[in-house]
Amino acid sequence: MRNNASCKIVGVGIIKVKMFDGVVRTLSDVRHVLEVKRKLISLSTLDSKEYRYTAESGVLKISKGFLVVMKGQRNTAKLYVFVASSSLSDDDITKLWHMRLGHMSENGMGPSRVPSRGEANYMLTFINDFSRKVWAFFLKQKSDLVLCKSAGIVRRLTVRHTPQQNSIAERMNRTIMEKVRCMLSNANLPKSFWAEAASTACFLINRSPSVAIEKKTPQEVWSGNPANYSDLKIFECPTYAHIDNGKLEPRSIKCVFLGYKAGIKGVASSPQYSIAKNKTRREIKPLKKYAEADLVAYALNVAEDIDANRETWDLVKLLKGKKVVRCKWIFKKKEGTPGVEEPRYKARLVTKDYSQIPGVDFTDAFSPVVKHSSIRALLGIVAMHDLELE
């Protein structure tokens, strides 16, 4: 650094960067230094990897062969700033890991009484007090617990309505069910998948840091090896299973990810079932019809709204590669007091933001609204320099 001070490298990995041309490229061997507030790229490292760079008229170009992969602009400090952005925003990355780790939260929920897909009605959890590692088993009836008696295991029961006597197990059950509720809600799955969600929750809890064991993970304390997060997936995300039906048949089928299989990297597939017997109920949507008199009132309101916003926008041509977000009118009738106030007809123009695709253009939005602080700053500059504002 400039003051000859050294900084500690806390990690080495890869990052994905969206370049000036919209292409996402991967930078490897990246050092993570907490003290460095700016992202720096070493030209000597790029040179060692057979990249060429040229600077001309304040523009730095880095190319490999005949393809320009990076481009930078020279700023007032005589440094080149690359025209690039993160492929995922900090909020998107945080949300992605939030879903991968099973939606960590602190809200309580009782256990579901809906039978699972395997006809289980009860969940039995075992917790190792030293490592806090948890295992979950699903039972069809409580009589399955006679296994303890047949195996010579002595059971010690707690007093009724005193969960504090078994606080670790009770709190773990609550933590598991919190994750189950969040994962089922995020995945829009029926409650019958609670066993799959609970099994996934236990897998994630064993790989999440715990204050009780000095912020280590139960998996690390139990096995001595740190947890591996590279294979974590979002519950209910699309996945593809390999099949071999013939040379001309598809090699995979689209499935839904419902958890991790212990001991192997693959996951078990569910049995086939009839779509006709498991069809969902149709949603009856209300009819949207307007009387002729109301239609005229709404049309007048639309005309007034368009006239009020005239000269506040410019009509431009659609750029190549860009997609238009369509819009629609929302009509609402506000009933008045009979004999006192007439009903009012309101019309509002809204955009169909649901047409944007997550990961493609979902976060690309533009709203030409000026902040009040910007207006005040502009008026202050005009008054300070005695300018004319039109």
mmCIF file of C-alpha atoms in Angstrom:
data_model
loop_
_atom_site.group_PDB
_atom_site.id
_atom_site.type_symbol
_atom_site.label_atom_id
_atom_site.label_comp_id
_atom_site.label_asym_id
_atom_site.label_seq_id
_atom_site.Cartn_x
_atom_site.Cartn_y
_atom_site.Cartn_z
ATOM 1 C CA MET A 1 0.000 0.000 0.000
ATOM 2 C CA ARG A 2 0.963 3.678 -0.146
ATOM 3 C CA ASN A 3 2.085 3.766 3.516
ATOM 4 C CA ASN A 4 3.985 0.458 3.137
ATOM 5 C CA ALA A 5 1.516 -1.239 5.492
ATOM 6 C CA SER A 6 0.521 -4.849 4.919
ATOM 7 C CA CYS A 7 -3.040 -6.161 4.887
ATOM 8 C CA LYS A 8 -4.336 -9.592 5.765
ATOM 9 C CA ILE A 9 -5.943 -11.716 3.049
ATOM 10 C CA VAL A 10 -8.995 -13.362 4.598
ATOM 11 C CA GLY A 11 -9.943 -15.454 1.592
ATOM 12 C CA VAL A 12 -9.174 -16.438 -1.998
ATOM 13 C CA GLY A 13 -11.846 -17.340 -4.531
ATOM 14 C CA ILE A 14 -13.634 -16.391 -7.724
ATOM 15 C CA ILE A 15 -16.099 -13.617 -8.588
ATOM 16 C CA LYS A 16 -18.414 -13.066 -11.526
ATOM 17 C CA VAL A 17 -18.421 -9.627 -13.151
ATOM 18 C CA LYS A 18 -20.747 -8.257 -15.825
ATOM 19 C CA MET A 19 -18.540 -6.413 -18.329
ATOM 20 C CA PHE A 20 -19.310 -3.374 -20.483
ATOM 21 C CA ASP A 21 -20.745 -5.577 -23.250
ATOM 22 C CA GLY A 22 -23.147 -7.368 -20.878
ATOM 23 C CA VAL A 23 -21.158 -10.615 -20.852
ATOM 24 C CA VAL A 24 -20.583 -12.153 -17.404
ATOM 25 C CA ARG A 25 -16.967 -13.251 -16.993
ATOM 26 C CA THR A 26 -15.321 -15.098 -14.118
ATOM 27 C CA LEU A 27 -12.209 -13.721 -12.405
ATOM 28 C CA SER A 28 -10.219 -16.400 -10.593
ATOM 29 C CA ASP A 29 -7.585 -16.234 -7.852
ATOM 30 C CA VAL A 30 -9.242 -13.156 -6.300
ATOM 31 C CA ARG A 31 -7.988 -11.994 -2.886
ATOM 32 C CA HIS A 32 -10.484 -10.742 -0.286
ATOM 33 C CA VAL A 33 -8.906 -7.967 1.824
ATOM 34 C CA LEU A 34 -11.149 -6.228 4.348
ATOM 35 C CA GLU A 35 -8.989 -3.072 4.628
ATOM 36 C CA VAL A 36 -9.108 -2.366 0.877
ATOM 37 C CA LYS A 37 -12.290 -0.440 0.089
ATOM 38 C CA ARG A 38 -11.861 -0.533 -3.707
ATOM 39 C CA LYS A 39 -11.752 -3.470 -6.084
ATOM 40 C CA LEU A 40 -8.321 -3.564 -7.752
ATOM 41 C CA ILE A 41 -7.194 -5.538 -10.816
ATOM 42 C CA SER A 42 -3.507 -6.322 -11.344
ATOM 43 C CA LEU A 43 -2.333 -5.697 -14.898
ATOM 44 C CA SER A 44 0.766 -7.826 -14.301
ATOM 45 C CA THR A 45 -1.444 -10.784 -13.371
ATOM 46 C CA LEU A 46 -3.483 -10.296 -16.545
ATOM 47 C CA ASP A 47 -0.238 -10.069 -18.522
ATOM 48 C CA SER A 48 0.921 -13.399 -17.072
ATOM 49 C CA LYS A 49 -2.356 -14.946 -18.261
ATOM 50 C CA GLU A 50 -1.713 -13.812 -21.878
ATOM 51 C CA TYR A 51 -3.968 -10.749 -21.841
ATOM 52 C CA ARG A 52 -2.902 -7.603 -23.719
ATOM 53 C CA TYR A 53 -3.736 -4.051 -22.656
ATOM 54 C CA THR A 54 -3.507 -0.752 -24.507
ATOM 55 C CA ALA A 55 -4.309 2.787 -23.365
ATOM 56 C CA GLU A 56 -5.281 5.583 -25.736
ATOM 57 C CA SER A 57 -7.279 8.832 -25.357
ATOM 58 C CA GLY A 58 -8.181 8.060 -21.750
ATOM 59 C CA VAL A 59 -9.517 4.566 -22.522
ATOM 60 C CA LEU A 60 -7.828 1.354 -21.348
ATOM 61 C CA LYS A 61 -8.668 -1.791 -23.302
ATOM 62 C CA ILE A 62 -7.778 -5.335 -22.227
ATOM 63 C CA SER A 63 -8.059 -7.990 -24.892
ATOM 64 C CA LYS A 64 -7.293 -11.630 -25.471
ATOM 65 C CA GLY A 65 -6.618 -12.341 -29.095
ATOM 66 C CA PHE A 66 -8.929 -10.093 -31.117
ATOM 67 C CA LEU A 67 -11.642 -9.890 -28.451
ATOM 68 C CA VAL A 68 -11.829 -6.918 -26.084
ATOM 69 C CA VAL A 69 -12.910 -8.343 -22.708
ATOM 70 C CA MET A 70 -12.493 -5.296 -20.431
ATOM 71 C CA LYS A 71 -12.653 -1.562 -20.877
ATOM 72 C CA GLY A 72 -11.782 1.236 -18.434
ATOM 73 C CA GLN A 73 -12.141 5.031 -18.355
ATOM 74 C CA ARG A 74 -9.492 7.338 -16.875
ATOM 75 C CA ASN A 75 -10.775 9.478 -14.001
ATOM 76 C CA THR A 76 -9.526 12.738 -12.485
ATOM 77 C CA ALA A 77 -7.094 10.861 -10.214
ATOM 78 C CA LYS A 78 -5.424 9.421 -13.341
ATOM 79 C CA LEU A 79 -6.673 5.946 -12.494
ATOM 80 C CA TYR A 80 -8.567 3.689 -14.875
ATOM 81 C CA VAL A 81 -12.026 2.664 -13.676
ATOM 82 C CA PHE A 82 -13.420 -0.414 -15.391
ATOM 83 C CA VAL A 83 -16.893 -0.277 -16.909
ATOM 84 C CA ALA A 84 -18.361 -3.293 -15.121
ATOM 85 C CA SER A 85 -20.763 -4.293 -12.394
ATOM 86 C CA SER A 86 -21.386 -7.266 -10.159
ATOM 87 C CA SER A 87 -23.394 -10.025 -11.837
ATOM 88 C CA LEU A 88 -25.560 -10.134 -8.696
ATOM 89 C CA SER A 89 -26.282 -7.262 -6.350
ATOM 90 C CA ASP A 90 -25.506 -7.579 -2.639
ATOM 91 C CA ASP A 91 -29.235 -7.896 -1.930
ATOM 92 C CA ASP A 92 -29.604 -10.700 -4.501
ATOM 93 C CA ILE A 93 -26.610 -12.606 -3.081
ATOM 94 C CA THR A 94 -27.927 -12.213 0.460
ATOM 95 C CA LYS A 95 -31.380 -13.398 -0.593
ATOM 96 C CA LEU A 96 -29.882 -16.380 -2.467
ATOM 97 C CA TRP A 97 -27.922 -17.584 0.577
ATOM 98 C CA HIS A 98 -30.912 -16.836 2.802
ATOM 99 C CA MET A 99 -32.962 -19.319 0.761
ATOM 100 C CA ARG A 100 -30.115 -21.854 0.520
ATOM 101 C CA LEU A 101 -29.722 -21.892 4.309
ATOM 102 C CA GLY A 102 -33.422 -22.476 4.871
ATOM 103 C CA HIS A 103 -34.672 -18.955 5.694
ATOM 104 C CA MET A 104 -33.156 -18.278 9.112
ATOM 105 C CA SER A 105 -35.689 -16.507 11.320
ATOM 106 C CA GLU A 106 -36.951 -16.199 14.893
ATOM 107 C CA ASN A 107 -40.718 -16.820 14.653
ATOM 108 C CA GLY A 108 -42.414 -19.685 16.467
ATOM 109 C CA MET A 109 -44.769 -22.230 14.891
ATOM 110 C CA GLY A 110 -46.356 -25.422 16.102
ATOM 111 C CA PRO A 111 -45.745 -28.730 14.272
ATOM 112 C CA SER A 112 -47.958 -29.589 11.324
ATOM 113 C CA ARG A 113 -50.547 -32.344 11.851
ATOM 114 C CA VAL A 114 -50.904 -33.059 8.120
ATOM 115 C CA PRO A 115 -49.542 -36.521 7.183
ATOM 116 C CA SER A 116 -46.393 -36.433 5.084
ATOM 117 C CA ARG A 117 -46.025 -37.960 1.629
ATOM 118 C CA GLY A 118 -44.742 -41.098 3.347
ATOM 119 C CA GLU A 119 -47.793 -41.123 5.684
ATOM 120 C CA ALA A 120 -45.718 -40.046 8.693
ATOM 121 C CA ASN A 121 -47.506 -38.166 11.476
ATOM 122 C CA TYR A 122 -44.713 -37.676 14.024
ATOM 123 C CA MET A 123 -41.132 -36.442 13.982
ATOM 124 C CA LEU A 124 -38.528 -37.810 16.383
ATOM 125 C CA THR A 125 -35.312 -35.801 16.827
ATOM 126 C CA PHE A 126 -32.010 -36.870 18.396
ATOM 127 C CA ILE A 127 -29.522 -34.202 19.491
ATOM 128 C CA ASN A 128 -25.904 -34.679 20.535
ATOM 129 C CA ASP A 129 -25.386 -32.326 23.498
ATOM 130 C CA PHE A 130 -21.668 -31.860 22.826
ATOM 131 C CA SER A 131 -21.764 -30.993 19.118
ATOM 132 C CA ARG A 132 -25.460 -29.994 18.890
ATOM 133 C CA LYS A 133 -25.805 -32.146 15.785
ATOM 134 C CA VAL A 134 -29.402 -33.189 15.127
ATOM 135 C CA TRP A 135 -30.984 -36.183 13.393
ATOM 136 C CA ALA A 136 -34.672 -36.410 12.480
ATOM 137 C CA PHE A 137 -36.747 -39.554 11.999
ATOM 138 C CA PHE A 138 -40.376 -39.674 10.887
ATOM 139 C CA LEU A 139 -42.888 -42.088 12.419
ATOM 140 C CA LYS A 140 -46.344 -43.184 11.293
ATOM 141 C CA GLN A 141 -47.524 -43.749 14.881
ATOM 142 C CA LYS A 142 -46.107 -43.233 18.358
ATOM 143 C CA SER A 143 -45.989 -46.982 18.955
ATOM 144 C CA ASP A 144 -42.864 -47.057 16.782
ATOM 145 C CA LEU A 145 -41.005 -45.854 19.884
ATOM 146 C CA VAL A 146 -41.181 -49.409 21.317
ATOM 147 C CA LEU A 147 -37.846 -49.837 19.510
ATOM 148 C CA CYS A 148 -36.221 -48.249 22.577
ATOM 149 C CA LYS A 149 -37.639 -50.945 24.825
ATOM 150 C CA SER A 150 -36.634 -53.792 22.520
ATOM 151 C CA ALA A 151 -33.088 -52.400 22.221
ATOM 152 C CA GLY A 152 -32.674 -51.984 25.981
ATOM 153 C CA ILE A 153 -32.745 -48.175 25.903
ATOM 154 C CA VAL A 154 -34.074 -46.564 29.088
ATOM 155 C CA ARG A 155 -36.337 -43.570 28.456
ATOM 156 C CA ARG A 156 -36.527 -40.767 31.016
ATOM 157 C CA LEU A 157 -39.631 -38.621 30.629
ATOM 158 C CA THR A 158 -40.123 -35.010 31.693
ATOM 159 C CA VAL A 159 -43.009 -33.595 33.702
ATOM 160 C CA ARG A 160 -46.058 -32.686 31.629
ATOM 161 C CA HIS A 161 -46.255 -29.053 30.428
ATOM 162 C CA THR A 162 -42.663 -28.313 31.481
ATOM 163 C CA PRO A 163 -40.687 -27.937 28.224
ATOM 164 C CA GLN A 164 -37.895 -26.161 30.128
ATOM 165 C CA GLN A 165 -36.816 -29.537 31.540
ATOM 166 C CA ASN A 166 -35.894 -30.593 28.009
ATOM 167 C CA SER A 167 -34.981 -27.155 26.716
ATOM 168 C CA ILE A 168 -32.391 -28.160 24.104
ATOM 169 C CA ALA A 169 -34.696 -30.621 22.332
ATOM 170 C CA GLU A 170 -37.738 -28.322 22.577
ATOM 171 C CA ARG A 171 -35.813 -25.353 21.167
ATOM 172 C CA MET A 172 -34.412 -27.507 18.376
ATOM 173 C CA ASN A 173 -37.924 -28.660 17.416
ATOM 174 C CA ARG A 174 -39.020 -25.038 17.245
ATOM 175 C CA THR A 175 -36.007 -24.099 15.092
ATOM 176 C CA ILE A 176 -36.720 -26.984 12.711
ATOM 177 C CA MET A 177 -40.395 -26.065 12.348
ATOM 178 C CA GLU A 178 -39.503 -22.411 11.747
ATOM 179 C CA LYS A 179 -37.435 -23.448 8.757
ATOM 180 C CA VAL A 180 -40.126 -25.885 7.593
ATOM 181 C CA ARG A 181 -42.742 -23.146 7.596
ATOM 182 C CA CYS A 182 -40.518 -20.705 5.691
ATOM 183 C CA MET A 183 -39.348 -23.242 3.106
ATOM 184 C CA LEU A 184 -42.859 -24.499 2.354
ATOM 185 C CA SER A 185 -44.130 -20.930 2.063
ATOM 186 C CA ASN A 186 -41.302 -19.852 -0.242
ATOM 187 C CA ALA A 187 -41.689 -22.956 -2.422
ATOM 188 C CA ASN A 188 -45.526 -22.802 -2.537
ATOM 189 C CA LEU A 189 -45.671 -26.495 -1.657
ATOM 190 C CA PRO A 190 -48.541 -28.216 0.186
ATOM 191 C CA LYS A 191 -48.123 -29.085 3.860
ATOM 192 C CA SER A 192 -47.757 -32.781 3.020
ATOM 193 C CA PHE A 193 -44.103 -32.065 2.142
ATOM 194 C CA TRP A 194 -43.300 -31.104 5.758
ATOM 195 C CA ALA A 195 -41.137 -34.201 6.298
ATOM 196 C CA GLU A 196 -38.894 -33.377 3.317
ATOM 197 C CA ALA A 197 -38.599 -29.794 4.528
ATOM 198 C CA ALA A 198 -37.795 -30.928 8.091
ATOM 199 C CA SER A 199 -35.078 -33.287 6.861
ATOM 200 C CA THR A 200 -33.563 -30.441 4.831
ATOM 201 C CA ALA A 201 -33.793 -28.138 7.857
ATOM 202 C CA CYS A 202 -31.775 -30.597 9.970
ATOM 203 C CA PHE A 203 -29.158 -30.834 7.223
ATOM 204 C CA LEU A 204 -28.820 -27.024 7.168
ATOM 205 C CA ILE A 205 -28.831 -26.638 10.972
ATOM 206 C CA ASN A 206 -25.899 -29.056 11.186
ATOM 207 C CA ARG A 207 -24.000 -26.764 8.807
ATOM 208 C CA SER A 208 -24.933 -23.419 10.383
ATOM 209 C CA PRO A 209 -22.789 -21.676 13.053
ATOM 210 C CA SER A 210 -24.071 -21.947 16.616
ATOM 211 C CA VAL A 211 -23.324 -19.653 19.576
ATOM 212 C CA ALA A 212 -23.529 -22.636 21.956
ATOM 213 C CA ILE A 213 -20.395 -24.172 20.388
ATOM 214 C CA GLU A 214 -18.380 -20.957 19.930
ATOM 215 C CA LYS A 215 -19.844 -20.100 16.510
ATOM 216 C CA LYS A 216 -18.694 -23.372 14.990
ATOM 217 C CA THR A 217 -20.975 -25.663 13.007
ATOM 218 C CA PRO A 218 -22.299 -28.919 14.540
ATOM 219 C CA GLN A 219 -20.905 -30.820 11.559
ATOM 220 C CA GLU A 220 -17.405 -29.447 12.229
ATOM 221 C CA VAL A 221 -17.512 -30.278 15.960
ATOM 222 C CA TRP A 222 -18.916 -33.761 15.263
ATOM 223 C CA SER A 223 -16.562 -34.826 12.453
ATOM 224 C CA GLY A 224 -13.625 -32.416 12.785
ATOM 225 C CA ASN A 225 -14.053 -31.272 9.179
ATOM 226 C CA PRO A 226 -15.441 -27.841 8.219
ATOM 227 C CA ALA A 227 -18.844 -27.674 6.553
ATOM 228 C CA ASN A 228 -18.962 -27.601 2.750
ATOM 229 C CA TYR A 229 -21.410 -25.079 1.280
ATOM 230 C CA SER A 230 -20.629 -25.598 -2.413
ATOM 231 C CA ASP A 231 -23.451 -28.128 -2.915
ATOM 232 C CA LEU A 232 -26.226 -26.158 -1.185
ATOM 233 C CA LYS A 233 -29.332 -25.581 -3.278
ATOM 234 C CA ILE A 234 -32.570 -23.689 -2.791
ATOM 235 C CA PHE A 235 -35.381 -25.910 -1.543
ATOM 236 C CA GLU A 236 -37.781 -26.670 -4.454
ATOM 237 C CA CYS A 237 -35.403 -25.310 -7.118
ATOM 238 C CA PRO A 238 -35.513 -26.980 -10.596
ATOM 239 C CA THR A 239 -33.157 -29.919 -11.050
ATOM 240 C CA TYR A 240 -32.619 -32.576 -13.718
ATOM 241 C CA ALA A 241 -32.379 -36.337 -13.215
ATOM 242 C CA HIS A 242 -30.392 -38.523 -15.606
ATOM 243 C CA ILE A 243 -32.335 -41.258 -17.414
ATOM 244 C CA ASP A 244 -31.369 -43.760 -20.102
ATOM 245 C CA ASN A 245 -34.373 -44.625 -22.276
ATOM 246 C CA GLY A 246 -32.654 -44.925 -25.636
ATOM 247 C CA LYS A 247 -30.357 -43.120 -28.033
ATOM 248 C CA LEU A 248 -33.021 -40.760 -29.368
ATOM 249 C CA GLU A 249 -34.820 -40.147 -26.092
ATOM 250 C CA PRO A 250 -34.131 -37.239 -23.721
ATOM 251 C CA ARG A 251 -31.238 -37.866 -21.336
ATOM 252 C CA SER A 252 -32.855 -36.137 -18.372
ATOM 253 C CA ILE A 253 -36.191 -35.178 -16.892
ATOM 254 C CA LYS A 254 -37.020 -32.001 -15.011
ATOM 255 C CA CYS A 255 -37.595 -32.502 -11.285
ATOM 256 C CA VAL A 256 -37.931 -30.466 -8.106
ATOM 257 C CA PHE A 257 -35.217 -30.423 -5.434
ATOM 258 C CA LEU A 258 -36.669 -31.587 -2.094
ATOM 259 C CA GLY A 259 -33.622 -32.231 0.075
ATOM 260 C CA TYR A 260 -30.285 -33.965 0.521
ATOM 261 C CA LYS A 261 -29.557 -37.693 0.685
ATOM 262 C CA ALA A 262 -27.295 -38.761 3.549
ATOM 263 C CA GLY A 263 -24.016 -40.388 2.503
ATOM 264 C CA ILE A 264 -24.255 -39.694 -1.235
ATOM 265 C CA LYS A 265 -24.315 -36.629 -3.477
ATOM 266 C CA GLY A 266 -27.426 -37.753 -5.331
ATOM 267 C CA VAL A 267 -31.024 -37.417 -4.190
ATOM 268 C CA ALA A 268 -33.823 -39.972 -4.152
ATOM 269 C CA SER A 269 -36.619 -39.605 -6.692
ATOM 270 C CA SER A 270 -40.266 -39.752 -5.684
ATOM 271 C CA PRO A 271 -42.615 -42.438 -7.082
ATOM 272 C CA GLN A 272 -44.844 -41.684 -10.047
ATOM 273 C CA TYR A 273 -48.380 -40.582 -9.346
ATOM 274 C CA SER A 274 -51.414 -39.754 -11.430
ATOM 275 C CA ILE A 275 -51.856 -36.107 -12.311
ATOM 276 C CA ALA A 276 -55.604 -36.656 -12.711
ATOM 277 C CA LYS A 277 -55.901 -37.787 -9.071
ATOM 278 C CA ASN A 278 -53.707 -34.997 -7.733
ATOM 279 C CA LYS A 279 -54.957 -32.021 -9.706
ATOM 280 C CA THR A 280 -55.369 -28.714 -7.940
ATOM 281 C CA ARG A 281 -58.644 -26.874 -7.565
ATOM 282 C CA ARG A 282 -59.407 -24.262 -10.175
ATOM 283 C CA GLU A 283 -59.377 -20.693 -8.992
ATOM 284 C CA ILE A 284 -62.551 -18.862 -9.914
ATOM 285 C CA LYS A 285 -61.706 -15.335 -10.970
ATOM 286 C CA PRO A 286 -64.340 -12.588 -10.740
ATOM 287 C CA LEU A 287 -65.655 -11.202 -14.001
ATOM 288 C CA LYS A 288 -64.432 -7.759 -14.992
ATOM 289 C CA LYS A 289 -67.368 -6.094 -16.731
ATOM 290 C CA TYR A 290 -68.353 -2.463 -16.561
ATOM 291 C CA ALA A 291 -71.672 -0.864 -17.301
ATOM 292 C CA GLU A 292 -71.871 1.424 -20.314
ATOM 293 C CA ALA A 293 -72.345 4.520 -18.136
ATOM 294 C CA ASP A 294 -69.346 3.579 -15.992
ATOM 295 C CA LEU A 295 -67.235 2.950 -19.095
ATOM 296 C CA VAL A 296 -67.798 6.529 -20.289
ATOM 297 C CA ALA A 297 -66.839 7.899 -16.866
ATOM 298 C CA TYR A 298 -63.678 5.804 -16.806
ATOM 299 C CA ALA A 299 -62.757 6.957 -20.334
ATOM 300 C CA LEU A 300 -63.083 10.610 -19.279
ATOM 301 C CA ASN A 301 -60.876 9.933 -16.255
ATOM 302 C CA VAL A 302 -58.233 8.302 -18.483
ATOM 303 C CA ALA A 303 -58.275 11.308 -20.825
ATOM 304 C CA GLU A 304 -57.825 13.697 -17.890
ATOM 305 C CA ASP A 305 -54.931 11.633 -16.521
ATOM 306 C CA ILE A 306 -53.137 11.542 -19.872
ATOM 307 C CA ASP A 307 -53.677 15.273 -20.393
ATOM 308 C CA ALA A 308 -52.300 16.047 -16.910
ATOM 309 C CA ASN A 309 -49.088 14.121 -17.631
ATOM 310 C CA ARG A 310 -48.528 15.613 -21.070
ATOM 311 C CA GLU A 311 -44.970 16.757 -21.837
ATOM 312 C CA THR A 312 -43.633 14.809 -18.853
ATOM 313 C CA TRP A 313 -42.282 12.003 -21.021
ATOM 314 C CA ASP A 314 -40.559 11.568 -24.394
ATOM 315 C CA LEU A 315 -41.456 9.042 -27.061
ATOM 316 C CA VAL A 316 -38.333 7.091 -28.078
ATOM 317 C CA LYS A 317 -37.575 4.147 -30.345
ATOM 318 C CA LEU A 318 -37.087 0.720 -28.820
ATOM 319 C CA LEU A 319 -33.383 -0.123 -28.682
ATOM 320 C CA LYS A 320 -32.161 -3.404 -30.086
ATOM 321 C CA GLY A 321 -32.014 -6.144 -27.468
ATOM 322 C CA LYS A 322 -34.333 -4.294 -25.065
ATOM 323 C CA LYS A 323 -37.775 -5.483 -23.978
ATOM 324 C CA VAL A 324 -40.794 -3.309 -23.286
ATOM 325 C CA VAL A 325 -42.573 -3.785 -19.971
ATOM 326 C CA ARG A 326 -46.251 -3.596 -20.896
ATOM 327 C CA CYS A 327 -48.865 -1.721 -18.910
ATOM 328 C CA LYS A 328 -52.584 -1.843 -18.150
ATOM 329 C CA TRP A 329 -55.296 0.390 -16.727
ATOM 330 C CA ILE A 330 -56.772 -0.264 -13.277
ATOM 331 C CA PHE A 331 -60.312 1.055 -12.798
ATOM 332 C CA LYS A 332 -61.903 1.654 -9.405
ATOM 333 C CA LYS A 333 -65.253 3.101 -8.448
ATOM 334 C CA LYS A 334 -65.445 4.935 -5.124
ATOM 335 C CA GLU A 335 -69.014 4.985 -3.941
ATOM 336 C CA GLY A 336 -70.354 8.294 -2.648
ATOM 337 C CA THR A 337 -73.104 9.150 -0.201
ATOM 338 C CA PRO A 338 -76.557 8.902 -1.878
ATOM 339 C CA GLY A 339 -78.020 12.365 -2.334
ATOM 340 C CA VAL A 340 -74.891 14.072 -0.975
ATOM 341 C CA GLU A 341 -71.843 12.980 -2.945
ATOM 342 C CA GLU A 342 -71.690 11.396 -6.375
ATOM 343 C CA PRO A 343 -69.530 8.324 -6.976
ATOM 344 C CA ARG A 344 -66.008 8.935 -8.252
ATOM 345 C CA TYR A 345 -64.352 6.949 -11.008
ATOM 346 C CA LYS A 346 -60.587 6.482 -10.770
ATOM 347 C CA ALA A 347 -58.195 5.161 -13.400
ATOM 348 C CA ARG A 348 -54.555 4.314 -12.823
ATOM 349 C CA LEU A 349 -51.905 3.173 -15.297
ATOM 350 C CA VAL A 350 -49.593 0.449 -13.934
ATOM 351 C CA THR A 351 -46.790 -1.636 -15.416
ATOM 352 C CA LYS A 352 -46.779 -5.431 -15.618
ATOM 353 C CA ASP A 353 -43.569 -5.952 -13.655
ATOM 354 C CA TYR A 354 -44.315 -9.663 -13.351
ATOM 355 C CA SER A 355 -43.250 -10.030 -16.999
ATOM 356 C CA GLN A 356 -39.628 -9.434 -15.966
ATOM 357 C CA ILE A 357 -37.531 -12.560 -15.397
ATOM 358 C CA PRO A 358 -35.441 -13.020 -12.191
ATOM 359 C CA GLY A 359 -31.759 -13.226 -13.077
ATOM 360 C CA VAL A 360 -32.278 -11.537 -16.484
ATOM 361 C CA ASP A 361 -33.983 -8.156 -16.146
ATOM 362 C CA PHE A 362 -35.921 -8.448 -12.872
ATOM 363 C CA THR A 363 -33.821 -5.812 -11.074
ATOM 364 C CA ASP A 364 -33.633 -3.450 -14.077
ATOM 365 C CA ALA A 365 -36.083 -0.690 -13.276
ATOM 366 C CA PHE A 366 -36.175 3.039 -13.957
ATOM 367 C CA SER A 367 -38.365 5.586 -12.269
ATOM 368 C CA PRO A 368 -37.906 9.216 -13.384
ATOM 369 C CA VAL A 369 -38.734 10.676 -9.977
ATOM 370 C CA VAL A 370 -36.605 13.479 -8.567
ATOM 371 C CA LYS A 371 -35.840 13.439 -4.847
ATOM 372 C CA HIS A 372 -36.764 16.499 -2.808
ATOM 373 C CA SER A 373 -33.166 16.786 -1.625
ATOM 374 C CA SER A 374 -31.988 17.031 -5.253
ATOM 375 C CA ILE A 375 -34.498 19.810 -5.971
ATOM 376 C CA ARG A 376 -33.404 21.744 -2.883
ATOM 377 C CA ALA A 377 -29.733 21.338 -3.816
ATOM 378 C CA LEU A 378 -30.429 22.589 -7.355
ATOM 379 C CA LEU A 379 -32.346 25.636 -6.072
ATOM 380 C CA GLY A 380 -29.505 26.380 -3.640
ATOM 381 C CA ILE A 381 -26.935 26.358 -6.454
ATOM 382 C CA VAL A 382 -29.135 28.648 -8.561
ATOM 383 C CA ALA A 383 -29.513 31.127 -5.692
ATOM 384 C CA MET A 384 -25.808 31.005 -4.791
ATOM 385 C CA HIS A 385 -24.590 31.825 -8.298
ATOM 386 C CA ASP A 386 -27.506 34.161 -9.140
ATOM 387 C CA LEU A 387 -28.603 32.014 -12.087
ATOM 388 C CA GLU A 388 -31.881 31.835 -13.985
ATOM 389 C CA LEU A 389 -33.936 28.658 -13.661
ATOM 390 C CA GLU A 390 -36.307 27.806 -16.498
#
